[in-house]
mmCIF file of C-alpha atoms in Angstrom:
data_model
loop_
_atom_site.group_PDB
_atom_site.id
_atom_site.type_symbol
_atom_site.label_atom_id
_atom_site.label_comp_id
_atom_site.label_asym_id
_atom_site.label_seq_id
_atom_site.Cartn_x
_atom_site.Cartn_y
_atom_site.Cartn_z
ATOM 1 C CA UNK A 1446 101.825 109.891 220.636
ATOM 2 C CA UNK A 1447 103.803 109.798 224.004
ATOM 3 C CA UNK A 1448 106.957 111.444 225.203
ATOM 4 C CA UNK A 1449 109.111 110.063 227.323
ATOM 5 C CA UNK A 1450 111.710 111.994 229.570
ATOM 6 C CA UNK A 1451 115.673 111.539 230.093
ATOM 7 C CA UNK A 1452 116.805 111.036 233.379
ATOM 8 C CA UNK A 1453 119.708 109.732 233.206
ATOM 9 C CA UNK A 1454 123.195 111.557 233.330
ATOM 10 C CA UNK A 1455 124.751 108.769 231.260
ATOM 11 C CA UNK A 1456 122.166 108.907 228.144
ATOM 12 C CA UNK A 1457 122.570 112.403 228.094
ATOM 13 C CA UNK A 1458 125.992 112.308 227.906
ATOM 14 C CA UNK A 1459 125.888 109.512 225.116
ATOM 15 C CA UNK A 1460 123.452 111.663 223.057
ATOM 16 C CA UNK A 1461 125.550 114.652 223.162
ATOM 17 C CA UNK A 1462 128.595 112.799 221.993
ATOM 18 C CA UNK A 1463 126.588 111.136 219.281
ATOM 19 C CA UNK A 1464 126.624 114.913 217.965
ATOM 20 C CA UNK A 1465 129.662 116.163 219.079
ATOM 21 C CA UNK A 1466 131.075 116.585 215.079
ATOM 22 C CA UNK A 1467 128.173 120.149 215.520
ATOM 23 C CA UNK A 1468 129.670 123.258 216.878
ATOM 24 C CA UNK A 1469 128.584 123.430 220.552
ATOM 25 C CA UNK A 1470 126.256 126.310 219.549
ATOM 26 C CA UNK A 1471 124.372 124.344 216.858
ATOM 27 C CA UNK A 1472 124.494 121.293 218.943
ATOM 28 C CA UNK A 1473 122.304 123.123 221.940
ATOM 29 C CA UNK A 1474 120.177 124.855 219.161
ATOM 30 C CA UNK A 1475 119.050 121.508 217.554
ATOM 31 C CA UNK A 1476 119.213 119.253 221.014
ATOM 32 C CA UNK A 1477 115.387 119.547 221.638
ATOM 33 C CA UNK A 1478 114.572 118.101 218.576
ATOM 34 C CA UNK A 1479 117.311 115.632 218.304
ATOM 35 C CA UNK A 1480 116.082 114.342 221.904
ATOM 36 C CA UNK A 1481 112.319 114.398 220.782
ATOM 37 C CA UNK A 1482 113.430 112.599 217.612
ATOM 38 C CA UNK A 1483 115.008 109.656 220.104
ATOM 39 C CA UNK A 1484 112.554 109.535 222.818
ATOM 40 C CA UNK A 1485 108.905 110.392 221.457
ATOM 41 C CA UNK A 1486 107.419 107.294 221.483
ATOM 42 C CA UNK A 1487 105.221 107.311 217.764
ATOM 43 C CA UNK A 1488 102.153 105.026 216.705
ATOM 44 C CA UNK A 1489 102.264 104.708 213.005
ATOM 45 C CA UNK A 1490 100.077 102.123 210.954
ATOM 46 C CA UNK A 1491 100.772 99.758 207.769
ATOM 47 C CA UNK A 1492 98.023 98.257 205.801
ATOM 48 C CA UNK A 1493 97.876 94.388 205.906
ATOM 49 C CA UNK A 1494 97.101 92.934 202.337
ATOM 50 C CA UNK A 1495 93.802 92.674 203.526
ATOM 51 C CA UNK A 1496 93.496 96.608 204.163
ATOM 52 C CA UNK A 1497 93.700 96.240 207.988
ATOM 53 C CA UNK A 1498 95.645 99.004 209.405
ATOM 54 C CA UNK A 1499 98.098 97.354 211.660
ATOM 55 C CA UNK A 1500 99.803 99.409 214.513
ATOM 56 C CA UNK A 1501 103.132 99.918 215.037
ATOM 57 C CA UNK A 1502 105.014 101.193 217.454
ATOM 58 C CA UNK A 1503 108.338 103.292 216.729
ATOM 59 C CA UNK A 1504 111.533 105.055 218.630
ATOM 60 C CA UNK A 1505 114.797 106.122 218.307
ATOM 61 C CA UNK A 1506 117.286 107.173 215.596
ATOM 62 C CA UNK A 1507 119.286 105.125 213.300
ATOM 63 C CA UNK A 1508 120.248 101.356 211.929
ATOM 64 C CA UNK A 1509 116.393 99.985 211.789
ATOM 65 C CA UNK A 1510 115.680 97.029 213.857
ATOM 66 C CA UNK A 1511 112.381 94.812 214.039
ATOM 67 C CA UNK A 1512 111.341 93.568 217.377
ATOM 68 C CA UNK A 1513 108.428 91.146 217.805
ATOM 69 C CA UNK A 1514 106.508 90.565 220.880
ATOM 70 C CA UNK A 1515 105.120 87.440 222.707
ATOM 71 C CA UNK A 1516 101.828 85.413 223.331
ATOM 72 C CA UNK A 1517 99.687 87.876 225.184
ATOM 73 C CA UNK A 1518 103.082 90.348 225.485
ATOM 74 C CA UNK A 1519 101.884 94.019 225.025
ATOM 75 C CA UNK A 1520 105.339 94.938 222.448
ATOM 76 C CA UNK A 1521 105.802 98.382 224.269
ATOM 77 C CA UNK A 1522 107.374 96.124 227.260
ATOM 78 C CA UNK A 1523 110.518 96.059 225.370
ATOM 79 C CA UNK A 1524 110.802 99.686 225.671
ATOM 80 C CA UNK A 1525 113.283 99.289 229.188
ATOM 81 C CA UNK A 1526 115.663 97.509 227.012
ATOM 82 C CA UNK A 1527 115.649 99.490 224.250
ATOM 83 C CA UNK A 1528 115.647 103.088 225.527
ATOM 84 C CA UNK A 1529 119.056 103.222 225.891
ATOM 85 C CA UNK A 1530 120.199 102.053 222.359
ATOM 86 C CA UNK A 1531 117.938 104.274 220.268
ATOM 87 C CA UNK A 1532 120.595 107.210 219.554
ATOM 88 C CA UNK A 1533 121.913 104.156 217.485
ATOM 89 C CA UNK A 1534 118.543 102.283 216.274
ATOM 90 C CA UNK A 1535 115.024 102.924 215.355
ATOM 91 C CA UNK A 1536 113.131 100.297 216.776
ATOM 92 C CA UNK A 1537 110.285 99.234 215.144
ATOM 93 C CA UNK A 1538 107.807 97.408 217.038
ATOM 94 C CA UNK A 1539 104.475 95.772 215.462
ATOM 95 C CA UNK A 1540 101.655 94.884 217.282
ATOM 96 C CA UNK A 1541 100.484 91.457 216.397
ATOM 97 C CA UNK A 1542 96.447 91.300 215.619
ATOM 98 C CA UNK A 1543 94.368 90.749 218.699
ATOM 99 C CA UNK A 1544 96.973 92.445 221.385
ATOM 100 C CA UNK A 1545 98.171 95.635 222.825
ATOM 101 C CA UNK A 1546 97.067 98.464 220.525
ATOM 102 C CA UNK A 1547 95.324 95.873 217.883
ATOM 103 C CA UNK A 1548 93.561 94.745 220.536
ATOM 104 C CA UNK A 1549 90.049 95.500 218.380
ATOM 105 C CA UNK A 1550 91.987 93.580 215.081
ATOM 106 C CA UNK A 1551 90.273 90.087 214.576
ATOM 107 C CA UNK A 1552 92.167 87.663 212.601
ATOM 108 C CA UNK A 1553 90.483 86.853 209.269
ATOM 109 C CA UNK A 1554 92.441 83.569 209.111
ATOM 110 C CA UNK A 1555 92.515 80.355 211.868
ATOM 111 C CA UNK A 1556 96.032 79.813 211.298
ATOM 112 C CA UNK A 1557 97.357 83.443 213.296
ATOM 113 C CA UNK A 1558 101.400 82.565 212.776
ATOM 114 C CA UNK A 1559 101.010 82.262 209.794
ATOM 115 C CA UNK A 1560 98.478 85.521 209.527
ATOM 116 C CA UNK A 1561 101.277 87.241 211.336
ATOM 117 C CA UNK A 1562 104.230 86.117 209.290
ATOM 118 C CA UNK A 1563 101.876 87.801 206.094
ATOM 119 C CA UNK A 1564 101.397 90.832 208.148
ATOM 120 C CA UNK A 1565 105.199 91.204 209.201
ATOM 121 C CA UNK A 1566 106.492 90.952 205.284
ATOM 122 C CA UNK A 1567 103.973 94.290 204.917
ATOM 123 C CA UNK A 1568 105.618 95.909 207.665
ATOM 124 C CA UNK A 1569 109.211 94.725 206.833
ATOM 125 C CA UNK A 1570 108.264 96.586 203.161
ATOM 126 C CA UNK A 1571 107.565 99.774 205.045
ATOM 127 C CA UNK A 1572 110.801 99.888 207.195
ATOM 128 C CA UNK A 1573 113.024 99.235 204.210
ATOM 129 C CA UNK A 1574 111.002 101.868 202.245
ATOM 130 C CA UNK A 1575 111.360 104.472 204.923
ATOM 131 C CA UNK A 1576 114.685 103.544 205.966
ATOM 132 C CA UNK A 1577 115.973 102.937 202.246
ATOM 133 C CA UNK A 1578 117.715 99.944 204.116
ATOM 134 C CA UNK A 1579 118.528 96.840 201.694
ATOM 135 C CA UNK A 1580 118.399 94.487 205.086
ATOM 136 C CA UNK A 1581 117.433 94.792 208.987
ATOM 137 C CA UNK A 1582 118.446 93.611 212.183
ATOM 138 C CA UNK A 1583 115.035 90.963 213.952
ATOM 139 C CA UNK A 1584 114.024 89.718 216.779
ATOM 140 C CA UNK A 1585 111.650 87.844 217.986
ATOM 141 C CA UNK A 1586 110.682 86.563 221.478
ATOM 142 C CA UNK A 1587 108.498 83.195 222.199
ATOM 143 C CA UNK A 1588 105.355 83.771 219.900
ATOM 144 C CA UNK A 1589 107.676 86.474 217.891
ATOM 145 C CA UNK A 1590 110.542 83.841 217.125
ATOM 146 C CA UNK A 1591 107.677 81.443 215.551
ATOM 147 C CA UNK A 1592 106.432 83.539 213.294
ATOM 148 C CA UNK A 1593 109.943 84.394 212.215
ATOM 149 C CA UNK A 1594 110.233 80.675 211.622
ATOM 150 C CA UNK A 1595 107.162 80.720 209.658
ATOM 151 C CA UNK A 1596 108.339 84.238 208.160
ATOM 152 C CA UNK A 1597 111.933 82.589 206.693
ATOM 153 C CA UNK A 1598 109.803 80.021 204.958
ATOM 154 C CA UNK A 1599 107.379 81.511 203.373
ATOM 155 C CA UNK A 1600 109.291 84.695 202.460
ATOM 156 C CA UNK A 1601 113.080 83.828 203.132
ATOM 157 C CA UNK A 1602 116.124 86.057 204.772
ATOM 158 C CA UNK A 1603 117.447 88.479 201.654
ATOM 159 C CA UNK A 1604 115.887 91.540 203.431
ATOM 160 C CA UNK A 1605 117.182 90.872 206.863
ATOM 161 C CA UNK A 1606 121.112 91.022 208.136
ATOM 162 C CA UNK A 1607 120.648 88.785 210.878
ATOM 163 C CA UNK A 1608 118.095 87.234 213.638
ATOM 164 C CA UNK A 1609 117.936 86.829 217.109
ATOM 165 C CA UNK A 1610 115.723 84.122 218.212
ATOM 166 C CA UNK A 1611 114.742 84.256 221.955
ATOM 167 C CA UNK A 1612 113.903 81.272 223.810
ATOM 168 C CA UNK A 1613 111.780 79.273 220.793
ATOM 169 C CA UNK A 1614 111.592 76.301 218.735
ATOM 170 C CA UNK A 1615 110.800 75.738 215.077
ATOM 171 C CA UNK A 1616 108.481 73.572 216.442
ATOM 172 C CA UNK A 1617 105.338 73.008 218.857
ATOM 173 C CA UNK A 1618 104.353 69.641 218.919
ATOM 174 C CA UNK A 1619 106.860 67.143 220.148
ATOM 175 C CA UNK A 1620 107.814 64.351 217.456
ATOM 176 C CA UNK A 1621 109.382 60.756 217.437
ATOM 177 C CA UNK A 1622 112.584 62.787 215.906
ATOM 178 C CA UNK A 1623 112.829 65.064 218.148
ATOM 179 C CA UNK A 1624 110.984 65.975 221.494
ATOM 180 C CA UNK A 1625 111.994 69.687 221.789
ATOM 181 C CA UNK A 1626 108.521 70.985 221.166
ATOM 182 C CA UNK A 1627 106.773 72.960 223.538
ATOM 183 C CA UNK A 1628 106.204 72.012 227.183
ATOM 184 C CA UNK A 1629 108.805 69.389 226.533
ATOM 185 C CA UNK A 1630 108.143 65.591 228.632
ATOM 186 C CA UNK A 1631 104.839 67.996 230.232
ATOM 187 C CA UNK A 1632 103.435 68.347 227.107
ATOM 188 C CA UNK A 1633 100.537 65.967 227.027
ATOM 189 C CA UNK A 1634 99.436 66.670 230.467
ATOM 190 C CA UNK A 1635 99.376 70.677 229.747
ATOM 191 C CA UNK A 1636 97.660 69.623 226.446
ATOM 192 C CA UNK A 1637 95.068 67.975 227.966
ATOM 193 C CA UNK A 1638 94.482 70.914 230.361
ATOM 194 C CA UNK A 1639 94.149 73.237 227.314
ATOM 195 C CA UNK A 1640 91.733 71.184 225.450
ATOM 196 C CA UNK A 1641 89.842 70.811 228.134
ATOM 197 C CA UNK A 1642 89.212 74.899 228.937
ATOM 198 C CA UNK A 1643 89.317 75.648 225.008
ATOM 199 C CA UNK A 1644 85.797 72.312 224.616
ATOM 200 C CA UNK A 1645 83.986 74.095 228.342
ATOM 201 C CA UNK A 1646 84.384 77.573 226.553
ATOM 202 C CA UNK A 1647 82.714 76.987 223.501
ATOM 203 C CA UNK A 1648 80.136 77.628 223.560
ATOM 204 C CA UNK A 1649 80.325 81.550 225.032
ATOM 205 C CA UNK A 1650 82.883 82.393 222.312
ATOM 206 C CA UNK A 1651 79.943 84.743 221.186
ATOM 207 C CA UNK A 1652 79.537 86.710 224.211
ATOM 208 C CA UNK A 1653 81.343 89.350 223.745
ATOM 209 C CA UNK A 1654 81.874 90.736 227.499
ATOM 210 C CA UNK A 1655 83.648 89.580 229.393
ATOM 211 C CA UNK A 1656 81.449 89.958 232.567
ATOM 212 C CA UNK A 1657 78.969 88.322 231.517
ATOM 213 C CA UNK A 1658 80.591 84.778 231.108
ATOM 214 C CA UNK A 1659 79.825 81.964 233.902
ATOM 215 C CA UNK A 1660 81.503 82.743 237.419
ATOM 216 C CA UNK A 1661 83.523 78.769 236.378
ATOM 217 C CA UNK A 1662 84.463 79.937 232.959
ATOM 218 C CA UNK A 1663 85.774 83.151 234.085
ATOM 219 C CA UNK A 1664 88.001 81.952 236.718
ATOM 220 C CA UNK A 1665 89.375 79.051 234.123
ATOM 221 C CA UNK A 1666 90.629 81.427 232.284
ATOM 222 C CA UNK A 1667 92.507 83.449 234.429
ATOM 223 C CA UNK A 1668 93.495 80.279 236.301
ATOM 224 C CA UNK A 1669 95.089 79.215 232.815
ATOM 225 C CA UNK A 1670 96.393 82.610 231.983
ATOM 226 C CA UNK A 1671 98.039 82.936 235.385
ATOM 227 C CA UNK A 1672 99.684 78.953 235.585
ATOM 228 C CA UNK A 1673 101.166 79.850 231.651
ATOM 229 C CA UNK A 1674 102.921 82.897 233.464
ATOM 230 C CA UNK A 1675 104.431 81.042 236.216
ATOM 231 C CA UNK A 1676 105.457 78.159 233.568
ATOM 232 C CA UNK A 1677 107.668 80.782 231.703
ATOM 233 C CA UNK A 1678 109.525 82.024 234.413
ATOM 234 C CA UNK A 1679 112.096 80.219 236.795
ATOM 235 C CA UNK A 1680 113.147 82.873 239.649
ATOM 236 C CA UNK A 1681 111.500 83.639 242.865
ATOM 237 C CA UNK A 1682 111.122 87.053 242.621
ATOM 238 C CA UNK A 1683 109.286 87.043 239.196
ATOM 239 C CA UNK A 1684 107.098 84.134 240.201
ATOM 240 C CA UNK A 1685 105.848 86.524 243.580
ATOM 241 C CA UNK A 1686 105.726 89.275 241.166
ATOM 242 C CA UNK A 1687 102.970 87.668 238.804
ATOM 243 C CA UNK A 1688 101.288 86.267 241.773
ATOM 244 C CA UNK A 1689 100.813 89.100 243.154
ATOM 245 C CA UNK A 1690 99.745 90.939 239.629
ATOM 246 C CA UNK A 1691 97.205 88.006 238.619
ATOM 247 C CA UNK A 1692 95.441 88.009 242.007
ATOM 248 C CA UNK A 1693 91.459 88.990 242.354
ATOM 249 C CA UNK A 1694 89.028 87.955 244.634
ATOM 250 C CA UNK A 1695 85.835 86.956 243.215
ATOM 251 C CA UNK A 1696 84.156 90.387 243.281
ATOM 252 C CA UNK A 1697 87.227 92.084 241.033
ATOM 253 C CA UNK A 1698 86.904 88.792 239.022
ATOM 254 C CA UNK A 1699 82.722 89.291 238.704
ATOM 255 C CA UNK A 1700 83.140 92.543 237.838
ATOM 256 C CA UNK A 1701 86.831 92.842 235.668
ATOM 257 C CA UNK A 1702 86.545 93.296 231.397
ATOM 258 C CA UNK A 1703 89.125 91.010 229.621
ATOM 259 C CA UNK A 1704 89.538 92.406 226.386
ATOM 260 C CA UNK A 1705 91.934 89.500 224.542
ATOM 261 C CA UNK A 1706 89.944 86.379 226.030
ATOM 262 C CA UNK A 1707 88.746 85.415 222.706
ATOM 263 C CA UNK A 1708 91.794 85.476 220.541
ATOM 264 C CA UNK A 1709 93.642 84.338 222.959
ATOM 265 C CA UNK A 1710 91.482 81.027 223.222
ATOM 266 C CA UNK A 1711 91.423 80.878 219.268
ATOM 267 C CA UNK A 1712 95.129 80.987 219.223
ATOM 268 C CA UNK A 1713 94.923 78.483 221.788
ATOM 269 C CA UNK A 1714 93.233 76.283 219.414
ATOM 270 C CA UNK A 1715 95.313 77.153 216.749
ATOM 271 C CA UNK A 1716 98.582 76.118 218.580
ATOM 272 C CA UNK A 1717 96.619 72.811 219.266
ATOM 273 C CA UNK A 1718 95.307 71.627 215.740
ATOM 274 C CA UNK A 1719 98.094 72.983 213.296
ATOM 275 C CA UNK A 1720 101.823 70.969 213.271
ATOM 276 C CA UNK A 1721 103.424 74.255 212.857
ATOM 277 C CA UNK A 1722 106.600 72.667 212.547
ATOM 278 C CA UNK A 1723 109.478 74.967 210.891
ATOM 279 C CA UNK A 1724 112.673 72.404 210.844
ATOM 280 C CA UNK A 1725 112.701 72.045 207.866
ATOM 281 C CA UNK A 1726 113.701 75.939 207.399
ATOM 282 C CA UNK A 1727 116.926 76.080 209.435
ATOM 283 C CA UNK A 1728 119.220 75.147 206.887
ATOM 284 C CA UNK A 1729 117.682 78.264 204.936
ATOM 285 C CA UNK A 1730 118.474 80.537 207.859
ATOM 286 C CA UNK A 1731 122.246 81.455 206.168
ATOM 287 C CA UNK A 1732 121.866 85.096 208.107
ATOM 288 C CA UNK A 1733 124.268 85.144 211.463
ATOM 289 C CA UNK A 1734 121.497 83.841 214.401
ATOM 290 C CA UNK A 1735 121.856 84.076 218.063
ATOM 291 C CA UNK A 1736 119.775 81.443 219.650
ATOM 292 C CA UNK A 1737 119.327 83.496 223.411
ATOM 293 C CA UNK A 1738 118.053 80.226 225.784
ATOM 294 C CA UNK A 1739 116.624 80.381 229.279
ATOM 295 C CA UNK A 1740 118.829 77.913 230.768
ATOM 296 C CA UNK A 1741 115.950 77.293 232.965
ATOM 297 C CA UNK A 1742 112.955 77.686 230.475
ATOM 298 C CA UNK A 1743 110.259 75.025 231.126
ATOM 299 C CA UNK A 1744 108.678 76.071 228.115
ATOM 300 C CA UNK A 1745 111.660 74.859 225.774
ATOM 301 C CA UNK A 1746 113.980 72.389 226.839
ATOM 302 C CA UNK A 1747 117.206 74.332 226.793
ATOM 303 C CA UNK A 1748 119.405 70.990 225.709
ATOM 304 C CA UNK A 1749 116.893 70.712 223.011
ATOM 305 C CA UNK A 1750 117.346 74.466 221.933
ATOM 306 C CA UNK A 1751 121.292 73.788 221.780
ATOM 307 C CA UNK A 1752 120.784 71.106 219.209
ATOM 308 C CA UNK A 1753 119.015 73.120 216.585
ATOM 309 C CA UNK A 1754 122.697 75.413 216.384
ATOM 310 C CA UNK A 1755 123.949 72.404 214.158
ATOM 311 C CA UNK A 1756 121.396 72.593 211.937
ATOM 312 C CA UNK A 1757 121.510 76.491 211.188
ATOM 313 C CA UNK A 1758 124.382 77.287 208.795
ATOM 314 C CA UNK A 1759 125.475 80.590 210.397
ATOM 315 C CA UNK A 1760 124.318 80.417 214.309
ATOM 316 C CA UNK A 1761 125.574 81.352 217.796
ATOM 317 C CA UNK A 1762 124.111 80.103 221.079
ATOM 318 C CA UNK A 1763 123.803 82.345 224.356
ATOM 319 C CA UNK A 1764 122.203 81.272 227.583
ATOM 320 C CA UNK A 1765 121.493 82.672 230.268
ATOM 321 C CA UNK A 1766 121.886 80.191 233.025
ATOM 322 C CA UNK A 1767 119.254 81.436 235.985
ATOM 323 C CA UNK A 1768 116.395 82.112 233.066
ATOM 324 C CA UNK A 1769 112.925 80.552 232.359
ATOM 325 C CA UNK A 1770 111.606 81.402 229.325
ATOM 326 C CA UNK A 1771 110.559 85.003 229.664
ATOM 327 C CA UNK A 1772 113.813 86.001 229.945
ATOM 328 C CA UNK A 1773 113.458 89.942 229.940
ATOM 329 C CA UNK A 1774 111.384 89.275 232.941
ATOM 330 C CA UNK A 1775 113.897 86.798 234.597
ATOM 331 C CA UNK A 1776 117.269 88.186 233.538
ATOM 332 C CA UNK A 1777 116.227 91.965 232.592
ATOM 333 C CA UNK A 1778 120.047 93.001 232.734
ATOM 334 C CA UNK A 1779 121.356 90.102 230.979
ATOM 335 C CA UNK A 1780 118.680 90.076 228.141
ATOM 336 C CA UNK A 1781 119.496 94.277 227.642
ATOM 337 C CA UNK A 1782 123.254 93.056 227.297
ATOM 338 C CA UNK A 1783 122.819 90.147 224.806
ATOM 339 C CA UNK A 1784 120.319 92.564 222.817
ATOM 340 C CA UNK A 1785 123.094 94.909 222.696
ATOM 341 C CA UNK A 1786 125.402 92.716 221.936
ATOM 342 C CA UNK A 1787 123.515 91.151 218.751
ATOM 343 C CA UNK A 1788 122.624 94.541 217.463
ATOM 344 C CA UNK A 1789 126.586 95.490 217.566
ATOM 345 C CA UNK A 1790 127.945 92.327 216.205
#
């Protein structure tokens, strides 16, 4: 468990005014709790239908919301953007099997979307339990918004009041119908690449460390890991910044751990052997959606994105012009005020 601090003369301000109905006495008496309440950062866990304790993590104080993270995205990264909106909402933010804190969680089934769509209708049960809340507010980013694709299938929308959907398709393999999938015209060249890193790992998906993996193999990996980062983002600024955060010279890279290689590679494989197509769903999707698009997202065509509107009965469309696809790395300020915005609405 973590605590965070206020420093900000606004939030202060906002939390004290959230109160203001208590005399001013009572109101400084009970203001160290009330600001733990909003700020302490809590780890909680949820067992998975198959018993696996999944970790969650949860802030703030009011109108429950459920955030899900990307491909290889720790979920605590949304905590910039959320801060400041959790005297109004408690966020609750899962951590999908094989990343951040279920880093150690293996995935007892190929197909992880699906996996994670099972494992997110546990969780939702928990938040409406704890809450006693009929419905809450989602979103999901990139990996996130797929398995809320996969979610509104399998399980439907009666328990949520509405969806944001940040920068994904329904789909990941382009078709004849429609060539929106991801990658977009690239997608058999990046494809290829893939296949070819998932058929030269292989055979070490046994070795368990990291270090001890071929010099070749090792730097593949983090070759791949570093080009998919520079794919989802579009400014200058965030492409220096990952640069600069992915670079080791070969002694760092001989000697570094890499806890999520595996699952990441397995996902990998996943994403290239299942359709995991979700069209046919968007009719279903009768909550009020806001499709938030990188305008300049390589990842997801952004034309394409626009299309899918007409085909969901209740939907908005957003876009912010100047971002790729990781758009609270691209347009930080713009992604906390369309969050905002769909959380208000």
């Amino acid at each position: 468990m973590s605590q965070l601090c206020i420093n900000d003369p606004e939030q202060a301000r906002a939390i004290y005014y959230s109160y203001s109905a208590e005399t001013p006495s009572k109101l400084m008496e009970n203001m160290p709790t009330i600001l733990a309440k909003q700020y302490q950062l809590q780890t909680i866990h949820v067992l998975a239908v198959d018993g696996t304790p999944l970790p969650i993590s949860v802030i703030g104080n009011g109108m429950p919301v459920l955030m899900l993270h990307a491909f290889g995205m720790d979920t605590r990264q949304f905590l910039p953007f959320i801060l400041p909106l959790t005297n109004h909402y408690r966020f609750y933010l899962p951590h999908f099997r094989g990343f951040g804190l279920a880093t150690a969680l293996t995935l007892p089934n190929f197909d992880f979307i699906e996996q994670y769509a099972e494992d997110t209708e546990q969780v939702l049960k928990y938040i409406t339990i704890e809450n006693n809340a009929a419905t809450v507010s989602v979103a999901g980013i990139s990996m996130g918004a797929l398995v809320m694709w996969a979610y509104f299938k399998r399980f439907g929308t009666n328990q949520f009041s509405r969806y944001l959907n940040i920068d994904q398709a329904p789909i990941i393999h382009n078709q004849p119908d429609f060539q929106g999938g991801v990658f977009g015209a690239r997608q058999d060249e990046l494809f290829a690449q893939f296949e070819s890193l998932i058929s030269n790992t292989k055979p070490y998906m046994q070795v368990e460390d990291f270090r001890h993996l071929p010099y070749e193999i090792k730097t593949g990996l983090l070759t791949m890991e570093r080009a998919f980062s520079l794919l989802s983002v579009s400014r200058k600024s965030s492409e220096l910044l990952i640069k600069t955060l992915s670079y080791r010279p070969p002694h760092k890279v001989a000697l570094m751990t890499h806890s999520t290689w595996q699952h990441k590679l397995r996902c990998l494989s996943a994403y290239m052997q299942l359709p995991y197509d979700y069209r046919e769903v968007l009719e279903m999707v009768n909550i009020p959606t806001t499709l938030l698009v990188g305008g300049r997202s390589k990842l997801y065509d952004s034309e394409r994105q626009l299309e899918l509107a007409d085909r969901l009965p209740n939907a908005k469309v957003e876009i912010l012009a100047k971002s790729g696809h990781a758009v609270p790395m691209d347009a930080p300020f713009g992604f906390y005020r369309a969050l905002k915005g769909f959380l208000e609405s």
